[in-house]
Amino acid sequence: MIFVTGGAGFIGSNFVLDWFAHSAEEVVNFDKLTYAGNLNNLESLRTRKEHLFVKGDICDREQLQALFALHQPRAIVHFAAESHVDRSILGPGEFVTTNVNGTFSLLEAARAYWSGLAPAARDAFRFLHVSTDEVYGTLGPQDPPFCETTAYAPNSPYSASKAAADHLVRAYHHTYGLPTLTTNCSNNYGPFHFPEKLIPLMITNALAGAPLPIYGDGQQVRDWLYVGDHCAAIRRVLEAGRPGQTYNIGGWNEKANLDVVHTLCDILDRVAPKDGGGSYRTQITRVQDRPGHDRRYAIDARKIERELGWRPGETFETGIEKTVQWYLSHREWVRDIQSGDYLKWIEQNYFNRNAA
Ligand code: NAD
Ligand code: DAU
């Protein structure tokens, strides 16, 4: 079986669903269920006996060790993290606790378990750490995209905490021989994306007739990858990645934020026209920029293609169309999330931002 952390979050739940679409191998899904964890994402697995959900915190090393001893995983796939850059700016402490201390605690529990395995199981074991392209910092318009040897230069408390975790993972391979794999991926989008992030926030705000808040001039560039493609890449790295290696994962889809929002408005104008006419673009509002906002991310994903044969299956055009359709047909999922806590976040992040 495999042990997944953070499998009730956006990418983790997509990964677990995707796993069972391709395999009958058991999954222990270990998640703290923070505001970002949502068991509704896993509703379709309710009767699947190979899926075992356990609520817990990756900082709790004893609980992790007991679960490893009980379930004897052949691999750990580590998604659990605090993941939202704006939240890391307003409250960095939780990011250090979960992303740095939590990854350390998971590594220690994994090392203790792995050290006690028989030689063949030790060789076959994998610790796959899911990380981000943000560890590389920011690019100028003409810079080449990030590759696996680009120096780390994280700029936000979120990316710094992920960079620290990546370094710990690297050290556990180098020092103890733990068979680790690290993936650094660009911006994901797709089903179950929490509506605090750009794409789902814009879709849900547009449909609610609310403002579409663009930070600064909206010319910041991100590389976008459909979440299903990220899941396929992780499965492939787990299957055939070389221990100790890192793999960059990206969509070859660089877009400026304002262009992304224009695209979303245009799709919505076509598939869910506004009552009373007019374009959703009229809801776009410029707001104060994110402090320390990285200007551009871009990924050179040639290593994973060359070594493991992975390439994204979706273009931005196909992926974004699917994503809008998913939000249109899952309005209840969005309504369930828009709880008191979520509304508090919207107030904290946006109501105190001056218009730009
Ligand atoms: P998310 O915020 O949607 O989900 C995180 C999950 O981790 C939630 O289910 C949450 O309950 C759980 N969690 C948080 N703290 C925990 C703890 N202490 N113990 C156990 N579980 C805990 O995040 P996401 O967007 O799905 O990202 C998943 C991973 O992928 C993260 O490590 C993130 O850094 C990385 N990543 C994300 C993106 C992206 O675009 N979203 C891109 C590249 C890499
Ligand atoms: O690059 C990978 C990273 O992508 C992941 O590691 C992070 O976990 C994930 O959250 C994401 O980080 P970003 O900061 O790029 O994503 P976000 O959706 O928050 O913002 C995308 C861009 O849109 C960014 O330039 C900020 C801008 N933005 C965002 C919001 C929420 C706005 O202009 N307005 C907004 O309201």
XYZ file of C-alpha atoms and ligand atoms in Angstrom:
436
model
C 0.000 0.000 0.000
C 0.960 3.650 -0.274
C 0.686 6.311 2.443
C -0.518 9.702 1.197
C -0.360 12.873 3.289
C -2.698 15.766 2.503
C -4.986 13.575 0.417
C -8.093 15.606 1.264
C -6.698 18.820 -0.261
C -6.899 19.989 -3.863
C -4.069 18.035 -5.502
C -4.005 15.234 -2.928
C -7.672 14.345 -3.435
C -7.279 14.470 -7.218
C -4.254 12.186 -6.810
C -6.131 9.644 -4.670
C -9.083 9.586 -7.101
C -6.693 9.239 -10.022
C -4.811 6.474 -8.181
C -7.940 4.350 -7.902
C -8.768 4.993 -11.549
C -5.494 3.228 -12.378
C -4.838 0.811 -9.512
C -6.449 -1.307 -6.825
C -3.501 -0.848 -4.457
C -4.517 0.388 -0.994
C -4.076 3.979 0.098
C -3.874 5.258 3.657
C -4.881 8.892 3.335
C -3.528 10.915 6.270
C -4.797 14.485 6.575
C -5.321 17.018 9.365
C -8.429 18.443 7.665
C -7.421 22.079 7.952
C -9.660 24.631 6.222
C -8.188 23.293 2.935
C -8.979 19.624 3.544
C -12.399 18.453 2.417
C -13.714 14.912 2.705
C -16.489 15.753 0.211
C -13.769 15.540 -2.453
C -13.459 11.836 -1.663
C -17.179 11.055 -1.504
C -16.972 8.733 -4.514
C -14.536 6.500 -2.569
C -16.893 6.022 0.370
C -17.451 2.324 -0.387
C -13.953 1.637 -1.659
C -12.369 -0.623 0.943
C -8.863 0.053 -0.382
C -9.161 3.678 0.763
C -8.551 4.286 4.459
C -8.815 7.857 5.699
C -6.994 8.751 8.942
C -7.254 12.202 10.493
C -3.901 13.323 11.856
C -1.107 15.861 11.845
C 2.240 15.224 10.125
C 3.875 16.907 13.141
C 2.769 13.914 15.241
C 5.714 11.561 14.714
C 4.391 8.899 17.092
C 1.101 8.588 15.248
C 2.968 8.352 11.942
C 5.310 5.645 13.255
C 2.402 3.614 14.612
C 0.610 3.848 11.253
C 3.733 2.849 9.297
C 4.248 -0.152 11.580
C 0.614 -1.187 11.175
C 0.210 -0.663 7.408
C 3.756 -1.280 6.116
C 3.633 1.190 3.204
C 5.942 0.660 0.232
C 5.868 4.410 -0.449
C 4.942 7.764 1.079
C 3.565 10.496 -1.171
C 3.752 13.776 0.714
C 1.300 16.517 -0.293
C 0.362 17.893 3.153
C 1.251 21.572 3.463
C -0.021 25.051 3.984
C -0.177 26.117 0.353
C -1.524 29.653 -0.059
C 1.030 32.445 -0.568
C -1.295 35.237 0.646
C -1.999 33.355 3.873
C 1.751 32.892 4.378
C 2.194 36.663 4.159
C -0.493 37.346 6.753
C 0.530 34.469 9.045
C 3.829 32.705 8.317
C 4.016 30.671 11.546
C 1.708 27.879 10.448
C 3.775 27.488 7.257
C 6.961 26.866 9.205
C 5.164 24.498 11.567
C 3.550 22.341 8.893
C 5.845 22.661 5.899
C 9.198 22.586 7.724
C 8.622 20.891 11.098
C 5.912 18.638 9.671
C 8.128 17.446 6.812
C 10.966 16.907 9.298
C 8.712 14.820 11.534
C 7.487 12.790 8.538
C 11.073 12.209 7.389
C 12.103 11.051 10.846
C 9.164 8.652 11.096
C 9.891 7.388 7.575
C 13.588 6.912 8.321
C 12.872 4.911 11.485
C 10.394 2.686 9.632
C 12.545 2.278 6.501
C 15.686 1.414 8.528
C 13.875 -1.595 9.990
C 12.727 -3.047 6.651
C 14.233 -6.153 5.076
C 16.827 -5.327 2.350
C 14.519 -5.849 -0.656
C 11.756 -3.710 0.886
C 14.304 -1.041 1.822
C 15.490 -0.852 -1.792
C 11.977 -0.678 -3.158
C 10.758 1.966 -0.669
C 10.159 5.539 -1.919
C 9.523 8.868 -0.178
C 8.024 11.216 -2.771
C 7.960 14.866 -1.712
C 5.606 17.124 -3.676
C 7.059 20.606 -3.982
C 6.678 23.754 -6.006
C 8.425 25.836 -8.675
C 8.214 28.825 -6.288
C 11.388 27.640 -4.524
C 13.362 28.994 -7.506
C 12.156 32.570 -6.977
C 11.199 34.874 -9.810
C 12.196 35.286 -13.485
C 12.637 38.295 -15.757
C 10.760 38.312 -19.084
C 13.733 36.958 -21.075
C 15.154 34.522 -18.504
C 15.228 30.825 -19.375
C 12.693 28.708 -17.456
C 13.567 27.000 -14.159
C 15.402 23.718 -14.535
C 16.387 21.225 -11.838
C 19.787 22.877 -11.350
C 18.459 26.444 -10.986
C 19.602 27.890 -7.632
C 16.939 28.180 -4.929
C 15.824 31.774 -4.211
C 12.434 31.633 -2.454
C 10.726 34.986 -1.889
C 7.604 34.355 0.221
C 7.258 32.659 3.602
C 5.375 29.900 1.744
C 8.125 29.274 -0.808
C 10.848 29.592 1.854
C 9.119 26.943 3.964
C 8.805 24.637 0.941
C 12.476 25.249 0.049
C 13.495 24.317 3.606
C 11.471 21.116 3.322
C 13.104 20.301 -0.045
C 16.546 20.726 1.544
C 15.649 18.385 4.392
C 14.442 15.765 1.912
C 17.665 16.136 -0.070
C 19.743 15.769 3.118
C 17.886 12.607 4.182
C 18.845 10.999 0.889
C 22.427 12.231 0.961
C 23.092 11.439 4.623
C 20.941 8.401 5.390
C 20.297 6.991 1.914
C 16.508 7.340 2.263
C 15.187 6.721 -1.298
C 13.606 10.132 -1.857
C 12.082 11.733 -4.950
C 11.198 15.432 -5.164
C 8.894 17.036 -7.707
C 8.727 20.805 -8.289
C 5.545 21.708 -10.097
C 3.998 24.883 -11.486
C 0.476 26.273 -10.832
C -2.195 23.600 -10.901
C -5.865 24.145 -11.706
C -8.904 21.881 -12.059
C -11.636 20.214 -9.973
C -11.700 20.656 -6.164
C -9.435 23.735 -6.287
C -10.127 25.764 -3.151
C -11.690 29.119 -4.147
C -9.012 31.232 -2.462
C -6.651 30.633 -5.441
C -6.778 32.692 -8.644
C -8.727 30.469 -11.051
C -11.455 29.095 -8.747
C -11.786 32.482 -6.997
C -12.413 34.200 -10.333
C -14.945 31.600 -11.493
C -16.901 31.632 -8.227
C -16.788 35.422 -7.844
C -17.859 35.924 -11.454
C -20.886 33.674 -10.994
C -21.739 35.419 -7.704
C -21.608 38.863 -9.376
C -18.676 39.814 -7.097
C -15.519 41.783 -8.044
C -12.651 39.937 -9.797
C -9.630 41.292 -7.883
C -6.454 41.577 -9.982
C -3.309 42.190 -7.919
C -1.236 45.112 -9.290
C -1.027 45.334 -13.087
C -2.064 41.699 -13.666
C 0.989 41.074 -15.857
C 2.540 38.504 -13.523
C 3.128 35.272 -15.400
C 2.449 31.747 -14.163
C 2.821 28.377 -15.879
C -0.492 26.478 -15.625
C -0.867 22.707 -15.445
C -4.143 20.781 -15.321
C -4.203 18.867 -12.026
C -4.848 15.492 -13.697
C -1.574 15.903 -15.581
C 0.253 16.611 -12.313
C -1.223 13.419 -10.815
C -0.065 11.384 -13.824
C 3.423 12.878 -13.493
C 3.607 11.959 -9.796
C 2.491 8.397 -10.527
C 5.211 8.158 -13.156
C 7.929 9.581 -10.883
C 6.883 7.160 -8.145
C 7.060 4.289 -10.602
C 10.340 5.047 -12.351
C 12.039 8.123 -10.845
C 15.640 7.694 -9.702
C 16.073 7.996 -5.909
C 17.731 11.231 -4.855
C 16.588 13.038 -8.018
C 14.321 16.042 -8.445
C 11.926 16.457 -11.380
C 10.384 19.706 -12.585
C 6.782 19.377 -13.751
C 5.076 22.026 -15.867
C 2.455 22.634 -18.495
C 4.409 24.646 -21.112
C 1.594 27.169 -20.612
C 2.879 30.569 -19.534
C 0.049 33.091 -19.126
C -0.284 36.554 -17.603
C -2.894 36.685 -14.825
C -5.047 39.231 -16.637
C -5.126 37.005 -19.742
C -6.211 34.053 -17.602
C -9.044 36.106 -16.117
C -10.085 37.402 -19.552
C -10.199 33.807 -20.813
C -12.367 32.753 -17.864
C -14.753 35.674 -18.446
C -15.022 34.855 -22.144
C -15.813 31.185 -21.468
C -18.416 32.148 -18.858
C -19.946 34.717 -21.244
C -20.468 31.841 -23.689
C -21.564 29.018 -21.375
C -23.278 30.888 -18.513
C -24.239 34.376 -19.808
C -24.861 37.034 -17.195
C -28.480 37.744 -16.327
C -29.293 41.031 -18.006
C -26.429 40.746 -20.529
C -22.949 42.278 -20.556
C -19.610 40.578 -20.032
C -18.158 39.205 -16.811
C -15.097 41.311 -17.722
C -16.963 44.314 -16.285
C -16.461 42.767 -12.809
C -12.634 42.981 -13.067
C -11.171 45.312 -10.410
C -7.541 46.239 -9.813
C -6.439 45.908 -6.177
C -3.217 46.534 -4.309
C -0.423 44.129 -5.254
C 0.747 41.130 -3.189
C 3.851 42.152 -1.177
C 7.009 40.632 -2.719
C 4.921 39.358 -5.643
C 6.995 37.087 -7.926
C 6.778 38.407 -11.484
C 7.208 35.275 -13.554
C 7.482 31.512 -13.150
C 8.283 29.157 -16.021
C 9.260 25.493 -15.976
C 11.638 23.568 -18.153
C 10.020 20.125 -17.978
C 12.389 18.377 -20.393
C 14.049 16.120 -17.789
C 10.859 14.294 -16.824
C 9.970 13.934 -20.504
C 13.424 12.649 -21.458
C 13.873 10.256 -18.532
C 10.326 9.156 -17.756
C 8.373 9.923 -20.928
C 5.841 12.225 -19.221
C 4.264 15.182 -21.028
C 1.064 17.048 -20.152
C -2.025 15.743 -21.927
C -4.147 18.906 -21.642
C -3.576 22.251 -23.303
C -4.596 25.335 -21.335
C -7.614 25.713 -23.636
C -8.936 22.173 -22.996
C -8.102 22.193 -19.288
C -9.675 25.549 -18.527
C -12.877 24.694 -20.384
C -13.213 21.473 -18.339
C -12.506 23.385 -15.148
C -15.206 26.009 -15.768
C -17.699 23.230 -16.575
C -16.745 21.444 -13.348
C -17.444 24.547 -11.233
C -20.743 25.117 -13.032
C -21.861 21.597 -12.210
C -20.548 21.594 -8.619
C -22.072 24.746 -7.136
C -23.043 22.828 -4.003
C -19.386 21.885 -3.397
C -18.516 25.595 -3.521
C -21.462 26.556 -1.289
C -20.371 24.003 1.333
C -16.887 25.533 1.462
C -18.067 29.097 1.767
C -18.326 28.776 5.522
C -17.742 31.359 8.206
C -13.992 30.696 8.141
C -13.758 31.233 4.414
C -15.709 34.484 4.599
C -13.376 35.691 7.356
C -10.408 35.063 5.023
C -12.017 37.024 2.175
C -12.558 39.944 4.518
C -8.977 39.834 5.832
C -7.303 39.506 2.413
C -9.439 41.783 0.251
C -11.412 44.310 2.271
C -8.259 45.907 3.658
C -6.549 46.073 0.250
C -6.842 49.544 -1.290
C -7.898 49.824 -4.904
C -4.780 50.005 -7.130
P -4.153 22.345 -0.289
O -3.917 23.520 0.602
O -5.352 22.328 -1.173
O -4.206 21.002 0.572
C -3.312 20.742 1.619
C -3.839 19.538 2.388
O -2.902 19.261 3.440
C -5.201 19.787 3.053
O -6.032 18.650 2.862
C -4.855 19.949 4.519
O -5.890 19.547 5.407
C -3.622 19.064 4.648
N -2.749 19.456 5.772
C -2.327 20.719 6.079
N -1.572 20.685 7.180
C -1.476 19.386 7.564
C -0.800 18.709 8.626
N -0.078 19.385 9.522
N -0.907 17.360 8.710
C -1.662 16.670 7.804
N -2.325 17.253 6.805
C -2.237 18.604 6.665
O -2.823 22.191 -1.138
P -2.626 21.752 -2.649
O -2.795 22.933 -3.532
O -3.399 20.521 -2.897
O -1.059 21.407 -2.630
C -0.614 20.105 -2.253
C 0.902 20.089 -2.289
O 1.361 20.414 -3.590
C 1.541 21.121 -1.355
O 2.680 20.529 -0.783
C 1.926 22.265 -2.275
O 3.047 22.944 -1.776
C 2.255 21.507 -3.554
N 2.047 22.251 -4.805
C 0.869 22.890 -5.052
C 0.668 23.526 -6.278
C -0.627 24.222 -6.619
O -0.708 24.871 -7.658
N -1.672 24.107 -5.798
C 1.703 23.526 -7.226
C 2.907 22.889 -6.924
C 3.061 22.237 -5.720
O 3.644 27.917 -8.642
C 3.091 26.913 -7.836
C 2.289 27.547 -6.736
O 1.095 28.052 -7.331
C 1.957 26.593 -5.591
O 3.148 26.190 -4.970
C 1.037 27.274 -4.571
O 0.664 26.337 -3.573
C -0.199 27.753 -5.304
O -1.064 28.423 -4.412
C 0.190 28.673 -6.463
O 0.752 29.916 -5.971
P 0.382 31.334 -6.624
O 0.647 32.395 -5.648
O 0.982 31.448 -7.980
O -1.209 31.079 -6.833
P -2.480 32.028 -6.607
O -3.644 31.315 -7.223
O -2.608 32.482 -5.203
O -2.145 33.288 -7.501
C -1.873 33.166 -8.893
C -1.532 34.535 -9.412
O -2.719 35.338 -9.381
C -0.516 35.295 -8.580
O 0.312 36.044 -9.435
C -1.357 36.204 -7.697
C -2.551 36.512 -8.579
N -3.834 36.752 -7.859
C -4.244 35.819 -6.951
C -5.419 36.018 -6.251
C -5.865 35.000 -5.229
C -4.586 37.880 -8.142
O -4.229 38.716 -9.003
N -5.769 38.063 -7.457
C -6.198 37.184 -6.499
O -7.280 37.441 -5.890
